[in-house]
Amino acid sequence: MYFEIDPKKSIPLYEQVIQQVKELCARGLLKPNEKLPSVRDLSSQMLINPNTVSKAYQELERQGIIITIRGRGTFISEELTGYIDPKKTERLQQALKNVIIDSHFAGISEIELKRWTEEIYKKLGGNGDEG
Amino acid sequence: MYFEIDPKKSIPLYEQVIQQVKELCARGLLKPNEKLPSVRDLSSQMLINPNTVSKAYQELERQGIIITIRGRGTFISEELTGYIDPKKTERLQQALKNVIIDSHFAGISEIELKRWTEEIYKKLGGNGDEG
Amino acid sequence: MYFEIDPKKSIPLYEQVIQQVKELCARGLLKPNEKLPSVRDLSSQMLINPNTVSKAYQELERQGIIITIRGRGTFISEELTGYIDPKKTERLQQALKNVIIDSHFAGISEIELKRWTEEIYKKLGGNGDEG
Amino acid sequence: MYFEIDPKKSIPLYEQVIQQVKELCARGLLKPNEKLPSVRDLSSQMLINPNTVSKAYQELERQGIIITIRGRGTFISEELTGYIDPKKTERLQQALKNVIIDSHFAGISEIELKRWTEEIYKKLGGNGDEG
DNA sequence: GTGGTCTAGACCACG
DNA sequence: GTGGTCTAGACCACC
């Protein structure tokens, strides 16, 4: 498992950390109950400020994706709650709509975008056993 | 044609304006060469500062979606460039991936997300002539 | 002799008129003492506001390139003054420097820019007898 | 490294800032990855509003000449893209033509203008190592 | 009437 | 400390 951070991107560093953890998680490279690197380790590995990693971990915990146990470390949560948050749903639909509209102006066809979707799902599901 | 702004959202006001114009444009409710409200009109209609609208219009012009003619006003551009920017493409794919991953954690299935996509496209294309 | 105006360009309309008159003049298609179209004729020909043409003519007269004679019309001046204005010179050098710097960032080499210069002079001088 | 602004000039302040940064960059007095003054520092040094500097920096970033890293500051970009934009090229040629035509009316000969060009290039290239 | 520029001053997100 | 966002209000250039 390794992380990649690009400080030049306009997206905040802690958001990049969040996205990476989520992606590794979704791809099965980080499994439930697996231990994450400590804040200090990850920050020195990524050459970023510990506060930045800490903020990312806090946000991930708030989203129920990881849990921290004092004195033991940080771990991937056991399971997803079956509950579907309607607010989150609405935000996601809005985000999807924005992607679709921007694609439209970028000259991406509906078919092309659906192909992208297929491919992303394939990549995520494909190596769940290899981690 | 009317706009809606929610100052409580964390997304910047000028971004909301940009998204709304793009959406109205994509849905065909704003047609090429059509005049947009003046900066002053739109700002007073939305109860926001004229500079905020101005910033949104400038960004939309930079993206080639609208053009402004000195002393006359702001208009929807005539046509989209057929050119596909590889950088933009990559950013869009990344954005789509983030939506998919977040959907995963929100308990949204692949089938559900595809249904959303279908629906969004239907809404966009459906009323091009009714505006 | 004909003019072309593009209201979409960010450069002001009256500036475009000024540039066109100057260029036609420099190319010899407008000769000293030649009569220019009246403000009304030119404005209706160009589909722009008479005030815009009027402003352009005023500025051209201020620069000594044309003169208006009440009741007779507007004419190209007889000759250039030999006097070289140091302020104008400095502004021109600054403008040239800006073009060169922007060319640099656009990836245009020194050789390429010099070739452009040659070509522009050739085009200007080439048809002085054909007008 | 120091900047000079003349509020009396008709050219917008933020444009003057842009030009200065570009020139220092082209002359090698600002090198890739070098840090620029912070928005606040530069604005107080120039006695202009921070927003004005900010606008200049944003435009420079849009042009790919500088990059800003959240919370760390603003830096000269690493490299120029080799890509040559045809639209930019056309705009530059037009600008060069205008300079040449205006020089003509100011009594500047072709030889003189070429000498200027030589000199500007010499100044730009000459002190890349002295900064 | 239109948009463009600039100022002053406030608050927030980020590292 | 860094830049980003927003407001309020002024003045100007253009058509």
XYZ file of C-alpha atoms (C1' of nucleotides) in Angstrom:
554
model
C 0.000 0.000 0.000
C 1.371 3.358 -0.906
C 0.108 6.877 -1.222
C 0.724 9.627 -3.699
C 0.282 13.295 -2.994
C 0.629 16.242 -5.331
C 0.873 19.559 -3.476
C 0.540 21.416 -6.775
C -3.036 20.311 -7.290
C -5.637 22.808 -6.214
C -7.429 20.146 -4.218
C -6.399 20.328 -0.539
C -3.792 17.861 0.699
C -6.030 16.381 3.389
C -8.714 15.770 0.760
C -6.205 13.890 -1.343
C -5.371 11.688 1.638
C -9.067 11.045 2.222
C -9.631 10.109 -1.396
C -6.666 7.748 -1.453
C -7.755 5.917 1.673
C -11.276 5.614 0.322
C -10.045 4.351 -3.023
C -7.716 1.751 -1.502
C -10.604 0.716 0.682
C -13.049 0.460 -2.210
C -10.550 -1.555 -4.233
C -10.134 -3.997 -1.388
C -6.467 -3.178 -0.887
C -7.413 -2.016 2.596
C -9.628 -4.548 4.317
C -11.952 -4.184 7.341
C -10.066 -4.216 10.658
C -6.773 -3.609 8.870
C -4.448 -1.181 10.620
C -3.606 2.113 8.958
C -0.165 3.755 9.318
C 0.122 6.072 12.289
C -0.320 9.783 11.704
C 3.384 10.350 12.225
C 4.470 7.528 9.919
C 2.134 8.491 7.134
C 3.037 12.168 7.368
C 6.763 11.493 7.180
C 6.222 9.013 4.359
C 4.225 11.619 2.423
C 6.441 14.538 3.376
C 3.483 16.507 4.616
C 2.498 18.057 7.922
C 1.182 15.633 10.597
C -1.746 17.976 11.170
C -2.798 17.383 7.593
C -2.885 13.599 8.038
C -4.626 14.030 11.358
C -7.327 16.141 9.789
C -7.841 13.535 7.071
C -8.155 10.725 9.639
C -10.650 12.756 11.662
C -12.795 13.345 8.624
C -12.617 9.671 7.622
C -13.710 8.697 11.106
C -16.571 11.177 10.964
C -17.672 9.434 7.758
C -17.551 6.066 9.536
C -14.874 4.647 7.265
C -12.168 4.243 9.904
C -12.075 4.140 13.677
C -9.267 5.084 16.028
C -8.668 3.222 19.225
C -6.625 5.203 21.739
C -3.274 3.623 22.314
C -3.731 0.996 19.628
C -3.988 2.918 16.389
C -6.342 3.536 13.497
C -8.274 0.826 11.691
C -10.642 0.339 8.798
C -14.212 -0.025 10.057
C -15.759 -3.445 10.106
C -18.714 -2.886 7.916
C -20.770 -0.296 6.171
C -24.029 0.737 7.706
C -26.940 -0.315 5.541
C -28.562 3.044 6.229
C -28.692 5.423 3.290
C -28.460 9.089 4.184
C -30.837 11.101 1.981
C -28.702 14.242 2.311
C -25.628 12.394 1.161
C -27.631 10.925 -1.678
C -28.716 14.330 -2.847
C -25.193 15.671 -2.698
C -23.933 12.727 -4.722
C -26.591 13.164 -7.367
C -25.693 16.829 -7.619
C -22.010 15.937 -7.975
C -22.828 13.407 -10.674
C -24.920 15.970 -12.500
C -22.045 18.442 -12.431
C -19.681 15.850 -13.877
C -22.160 15.077 -16.628
C -22.731 18.737 -17.482
C -19.028 19.517 -17.550
C -18.468 16.455 -19.718
C -21.104 17.770 -22.078
C -19.216 21.045 -22.501
C -15.949 19.151 -22.862
C -17.409 17.300 -25.797
C -17.764 13.946 -24.016
C -20.754 11.958 -25.260
C -23.211 10.086 -23.068
C -21.898 6.776 -24.419
C -18.324 7.749 -23.644
C -19.180 8.697 -20.067
C -21.012 5.432 -19.506
C -17.983 3.587 -20.792
C -15.876 5.457 -18.224
C -18.299 4.422 -15.487
C -18.071 0.770 -16.505
C -14.311 0.918 -16.521
C -14.028 2.559 -13.125
C -16.268 -0.058 -11.568
C -14.271 -2.800 -13.239
C -11.006 -1.437 -11.863
C -12.422 -1.105 -8.375
C -13.896 -4.576 -8.238
C -11.192 -6.340 -10.167
C -8.493 -6.761 -7.579
C -10.364 -7.241 -4.375
C -8.507 -10.478 -3.749
C -5.036 -9.355 -4.600
C -4.468 -6.885 -1.739
C -35.450 31.361 -16.611
C -34.660 31.788 -12.981
C -31.750 31.169 -10.686
C -31.480 29.841 -7.184
C -28.669 30.393 -4.767
C -28.139 28.885 -1.357
C -25.609 30.899 0.669
C -25.586 28.183 3.329
C -23.901 25.693 1.014
C -20.152 25.438 1.370
C -19.674 25.738 -2.376
C -18.754 29.318 -3.347
C -21.563 31.546 -4.554
C -19.871 32.300 -7.857
C -19.489 28.552 -8.456
C -23.194 28.085 -7.902
C -23.904 30.755 -10.478
C -21.546 29.043 -12.912
C -23.221 25.681 -12.400
C -26.689 27.106 -12.868
C -25.812 28.822 -16.120
C -24.140 25.666 -17.387
C -27.123 23.545 -16.454
C -29.666 25.879 -18.052
C -27.429 25.891 -21.087
C -27.100 22.118 -21.204
C -30.859 21.714 -20.797
C -31.483 24.022 -23.710
C -33.281 26.603 -21.599
C -30.534 29.023 -22.540
C -29.896 28.956 -26.258
C -26.873 30.132 -28.273
C -26.775 33.919 -28.763
C -29.371 34.386 -26.043
C -28.772 37.313 -23.733
C -28.062 36.650 -20.081
C -29.327 38.998 -17.357
C -26.988 41.921 -16.753
C -24.582 41.660 -13.866
C -26.564 44.191 -11.887
C -29.944 42.573 -12.605
C -28.822 39.088 -11.731
C -27.053 40.226 -8.587
C -30.104 42.073 -7.301
C -32.342 39.165 -8.281
C -30.101 36.752 -6.384
C -29.459 39.126 -3.500
C -25.715 38.821 -3.908
C -22.953 41.271 -4.720
C -22.483 42.307 -8.369
C -18.801 41.412 -8.157
C -19.743 37.835 -7.394
C -21.876 37.586 -10.524
C -19.159 39.325 -12.484
C -16.600 36.765 -11.374
C -18.913 33.943 -12.421
C -19.483 35.508 -15.844
C -15.752 36.009 -16.357
C -15.051 32.389 -15.549
C -17.819 31.234 -17.869
C -16.332 33.363 -20.616
C -12.904 31.873 -19.962
C -14.465 28.462 -20.430
C -15.928 29.567 -23.753
C -19.531 29.117 -22.677
C -20.552 32.766 -22.842
C -19.151 35.892 -24.439
C -19.457 39.477 -23.312
C -19.728 42.402 -25.687
C -18.666 45.732 -24.237
C -21.578 47.989 -23.528
C -24.113 45.512 -24.872
C -24.194 42.665 -22.412
C -23.412 38.997 -22.018
C -24.533 36.227 -24.348
C -24.437 32.451 -24.703
C -21.716 31.435 -27.135
C -22.639 30.275 -30.588
C -21.006 26.900 -30.577
C -18.880 24.470 -28.651
C -15.387 23.770 -29.851
C -15.081 20.203 -31.036
C -11.626 20.033 -29.502
C -11.277 17.682 -26.525
C -8.785 18.779 -23.906
C -6.886 15.803 -22.440
C -6.303 17.602 -19.137
C -9.973 18.360 -18.740
C -10.758 14.764 -19.605
C -8.476 13.469 -16.893
C -9.969 15.810 -14.317
C -13.466 14.689 -15.254
C -12.553 11.024 -14.992
C -11.068 11.669 -11.579
C -14.226 13.502 -10.510
C -16.373 10.643 -11.753
C -14.236 8.154 -9.859
C -14.667 10.161 -6.662
C -18.431 10.192 -7.091
C -18.446 6.453 -7.629
C -16.270 5.755 -4.604
C -18.335 8.023 -2.382
C -21.483 6.346 -3.676
C -19.995 3.006 -2.738
C -19.520 4.128 0.866
C -22.998 5.627 0.895
C -24.398 2.239 0.028
C -25.365 3.145 -3.547
C -25.075 0.156 -5.878
C -23.577 0.240 -9.355
C -27.025 -0.346 -10.834
C -28.498 2.521 -8.837
C -25.792 4.929 -9.954
C -26.265 3.968 -13.578
C -29.963 4.613 -13.209
C -29.122 8.092 -11.893
C -26.927 8.711 -14.900
C -29.700 7.703 -17.273
C -32.145 9.955 -15.514
C -29.852 12.981 -15.522
C -29.239 12.621 -19.226
C -32.958 12.240 -19.847
C -33.701 15.440 -17.938
C -31.014 17.374 -19.768
C -31.999 16.310 -23.241
C -35.732 16.089 -22.742
C -36.831 19.699 -22.779
C -34.620 21.400 -25.293
C -37.620 22.723 -27.211
C -39.871 23.650 -24.371
C -37.847 26.524 -22.914
C -11.788 50.019 -49.557
C -13.754 48.129 -46.989
C -13.764 47.660 -43.268
C -14.271 44.690 -41.028
C -15.448 44.869 -37.452
C -15.858 42.078 -34.928
C -17.941 43.127 -31.910
C -17.014 39.886 -30.137
C -13.385 40.864 -29.797
C -12.465 42.353 -26.472
C -10.778 45.272 -28.193
C -13.148 48.292 -28.327
C -14.998 48.913 -31.568
C -13.643 52.429 -32.007
C -10.110 51.065 -31.605
C -10.778 48.566 -34.351
C -11.883 51.375 -36.632
C -8.738 53.338 -35.814
C -6.513 50.351 -36.517
C -8.192 49.668 -39.832
C -7.834 53.236 -41.052
C -4.204 53.280 -39.988
C -3.495 49.987 -41.708
C -5.165 50.996 -44.971
C -3.192 54.195 -44.757
C 0.109 52.439 -44.096
C -0.526 50.036 -46.961
C -1.117 52.945 -49.309
C -4.735 51.981 -49.958
C -5.699 55.299 -48.457
C -3.608 58.117 -49.906
C -2.952 61.629 -48.598
C -5.832 64.040 -49.293
C -8.162 61.132 -50.043
C -11.666 61.510 -48.694
C -12.916 59.133 -46.023
C -16.555 57.973 -45.824
C -18.788 60.203 -43.733
C -19.486 59.162 -40.163
C -23.030 58.225 -41.056
C -22.070 56.211 -44.126
C -19.342 54.317 -42.389
C -21.457 53.582 -39.333
C -24.332 52.207 -41.386
C -21.902 50.238 -43.527
C -20.354 48.717 -40.397
C -23.615 48.297 -38.519
C -22.286 50.159 -35.527
C -23.280 53.278 -33.661
C -22.366 56.608 -35.353
C -20.919 57.801 -32.054
C -18.395 54.973 -32.248
C -17.192 56.046 -35.683
C -17.156 59.652 -34.588
C -14.971 58.818 -31.622
C -12.562 56.939 -33.863
C -12.314 59.887 -36.295
C -11.692 62.283 -33.407
C -8.879 60.138 -32.093
C -7.360 59.769 -35.571
C -7.461 63.533 -35.986
C -5.823 63.999 -32.603
C -3.031 61.745 -33.821
C -2.652 63.881 -36.938
C -3.536 61.105 -39.341
C -6.729 62.643 -40.699
C -8.247 66.115 -40.756
C -11.891 67.134 -40.918
C -12.978 70.189 -42.800
C -16.389 71.482 -41.749
C -18.922 71.098 -44.492
C -16.563 69.212 -46.791
C -15.750 65.995 -44.975
C -12.845 64.048 -43.570
C -9.519 63.529 -45.343
C -6.217 61.760 -44.928
C -3.545 64.249 -43.859
C -1.031 65.420 -46.397
C 2.126 64.335 -44.730
C 3.634 62.999 -41.591
C 5.438 65.365 -39.333
C 9.124 64.542 -39.189
C 9.065 65.199 -35.469
C 9.515 62.126 -33.299
C 7.677 62.220 -29.996
C 9.846 60.686 -27.237
C 6.791 59.693 -25.198
C 5.277 57.873 -28.127
C 8.621 56.210 -28.747
C 8.808 54.933 -25.223
C 5.258 53.585 -25.365
C 6.027 51.794 -28.607
C 9.177 50.230 -27.213
C 7.221 49.047 -24.202
C 4.539 47.585 -26.473
C 7.194 45.826 -28.539
C 8.775 44.440 -25.406
C 5.438 43.071 -24.256
C 4.887 41.349 -27.579
C 8.340 39.812 -27.377
C 7.889 38.602 -23.804
C 4.485 37.124 -24.533
C 5.912 35.451 -27.613
C 8.614 33.971 -25.436
C 6.028 32.374 -23.150
C 4.031 31.213 -26.162
C 7.093 29.334 -27.374
C 7.847 31.668 -30.301
C 11.576 31.886 -30.993
C 13.491 35.082 -31.733
C 14.030 33.930 -35.305
C 10.345 33.253 -35.789
C 9.375 36.680 -34.494
C 11.863 38.379 -36.768
C 10.422 36.465 -39.686
C 6.991 37.788 -38.729
C 8.353 41.320 -38.684
C 9.826 40.924 -42.162
C 6.589 39.579 -43.492
C 4.445 42.322 -42.003
C 6.677 45.004 -43.514
C 6.580 43.227 -46.852
C 2.794 43.123 -46.837
C 2.541 46.783 -45.883
C 4.962 48.034 -48.464
C 4.072 45.634 -51.239
C 0.892 47.139 -52.629
C 1.358 50.828 -52.224
C 0.686 51.375 -55.925
C -2.296 49.165 -56.301
C -4.837 51.060 -54.165
C 13.979 41.734 -7.173
C 11.711 44.735 -7.071
C 8.559 45.937 -8.720
C 7.416 49.284 -9.972
C 3.886 50.419 -10.507
C 2.601 53.601 -12.048
C -1.039 54.236 -11.136
C -1.137 57.143 -13.576
C -0.809 54.831 -16.574
C -4.057 53.879 -18.239
C -3.094 50.238 -18.225
C -4.733 48.409 -15.312
C -2.631 47.897 -12.199
C -3.040 44.137 -12.221
C -1.840 44.088 -15.838
C 1.277 45.987 -14.820
C 1.952 43.407 -12.143
C 1.497 40.623 -14.690
C 3.889 42.273 -17.127
C 6.532 42.820 -14.465
C 6.448 39.230 -13.298
C 6.626 38.010 -16.881
C 9.544 40.281 -17.651
C 11.525 39.307 -14.550
C 10.811 35.727 -15.464
C 11.900 36.138 -19.082
C 15.075 37.904 -17.976
C 15.941 35.058 -15.668
C 15.734 37.203 -12.538
C 12.929 34.956 -11.405
C 13.852 31.324 -11.800
C 11.654 28.202 -11.930
C 10.446 27.077 -8.490
C 11.443 30.399 -6.978
C 8.995 31.827 -4.476
C 7.192 35.046 -5.276
C 6.382 37.591 -2.580
C 3.136 36.845 -0.771
C 0.043 38.694 -1.895
C 0.074 40.807 1.243
C 3.803 41.599 1.051
C 3.722 42.581 -2.581
C 0.594 44.667 -2.163
C 2.041 46.621 0.741
C 5.354 47.011 -1.082
C 3.554 48.357 -4.143
C 1.050 50.377 -2.146
C -1.866 48.744 -3.875
C -4.756 46.618 -2.677
C -4.105 42.905 -1.971
C -7.016 41.951 -4.225
C -5.260 43.602 -7.148
C -2.136 41.509 -6.614
C -4.297 38.446 -6.118
C -6.009 38.996 -9.429
C -2.652 39.323 -11.164
C -1.376 36.114 -9.576
C -4.522 34.247 -10.577
C -4.178 35.350 -14.173
C -0.504 34.386 -14.207
C -1.439 30.967 -12.886
C -4.107 30.616 -15.551
C -1.395 31.314 -18.111
C 0.758 28.586 -16.597
C 3.563 30.921 -15.583
C 3.228 30.514 -11.841
C 1.571 28.019 -9.529
C 0.143 28.588 -6.088
C 0.239 26.017 -3.331
C -2.398 26.414 -0.660
C -0.979 27.668 2.584
C 2.573 27.761 1.246
C 2.675 30.518 -1.278
C 3.147 31.238 -4.959
C 5.999 29.952 -7.126
C 7.363 30.234 -10.646
C 6.353 27.191 -12.698
C 8.892 24.544 -13.517
C 8.640 24.551 -17.244
C 6.934 25.994 -20.244
C 4.647 23.795 -22.252
C 6.080 23.201 -25.703
C 2.591 23.435 -27.159
C 1.975 26.438 -29.416
C -1.561 27.800 -29.313
C -2.682 29.014 -32.757
C -5.104 31.530 -31.254
C -2.392 33.050 -29.123
C -0.127 33.146 -32.157
C -2.664 35.071 -34.175
C -3.210 37.553 -31.365
C 0.531 38.106 -31.089
C 0.937 38.662 -34.809
C -1.885 41.174 -34.710
C -0.245 42.955 -31.778
C 3.072 43.042 -33.622
C 1.379 44.474 -36.698
C -0.193 47.221 -34.612
C 3.170 48.136 -33.136
C 4.700 48.285 -36.581
C 1.917 50.423 -38.004
C 2.012 52.816 -35.065
C 5.790 53.023 -35.407
C 5.329 53.925 -39.030
C 3.141 56.889 -38.098
C 5.565 57.881 -35.370
C 8.284 58.141 -37.972
C 10.167 55.030 -36.862
C 11.870 53.297 -39.762
C 11.927 49.556 -40.353
C 15.644 49.499 -39.565
C 15.118 51.346 -36.309
C 12.384 48.964 -35.184
C 14.549 45.956 -35.952
C 17.339 47.488 -33.921
C 14.895 47.817 -31.008
C 13.960 44.167 -31.359
C 17.606 43.121 -31.262
C 18.221 45.206 -28.192
C 15.198 43.900 -26.291
C 16.252 40.321 -26.934
C 19.797 41.131 -25.864
C 18.565 42.610 -22.579
C 16.302 39.654 -21.890
C 18.884 37.002 -22.571
C 21.901 38.846 -21.292
C 21.627 38.546 -17.537
C 20.143 35.176 -16.910
C 22.959 34.283 -14.510
C 23.317 37.540 -12.707
C 19.993 37.542 -10.824
C -27.428 51.162 -20.043
C -23.339 47.605 -20.173
C -19.137 45.336 -17.951
C -14.186 46.376 -15.991
C -11.192 48.077 -12.376
C -9.876 49.299 -7.826
C -10.254 49.969 -2.842
C -11.203 48.758 1.997
C -12.191 45.509 5.078
C -14.065 41.087 6.736
C -14.060 36.064 7.260
C -12.614 31.392 6.103
C -9.780 27.234 4.609
C -5.313 25.439 4.467
C -0.702 23.826 6.219
C 1.225 32.954 7.564
C -0.652 31.503 3.078
C -4.309 32.418 -0.614
C -9.671 32.323 -1.532
C -14.231 34.301 -1.038
C -17.539 37.856 -0.352
C -19.357 42.465 0.511
C -19.973 47.499 -0.181
C -19.202 51.211 -2.718
C -16.641 54.073 -6.000
C -15.110 55.431 -10.679
C -14.330 54.618 -15.551
C -14.659 53.005 -20.526
C -17.722 51.634 -23.904
C -21.938 51.685 -26.847
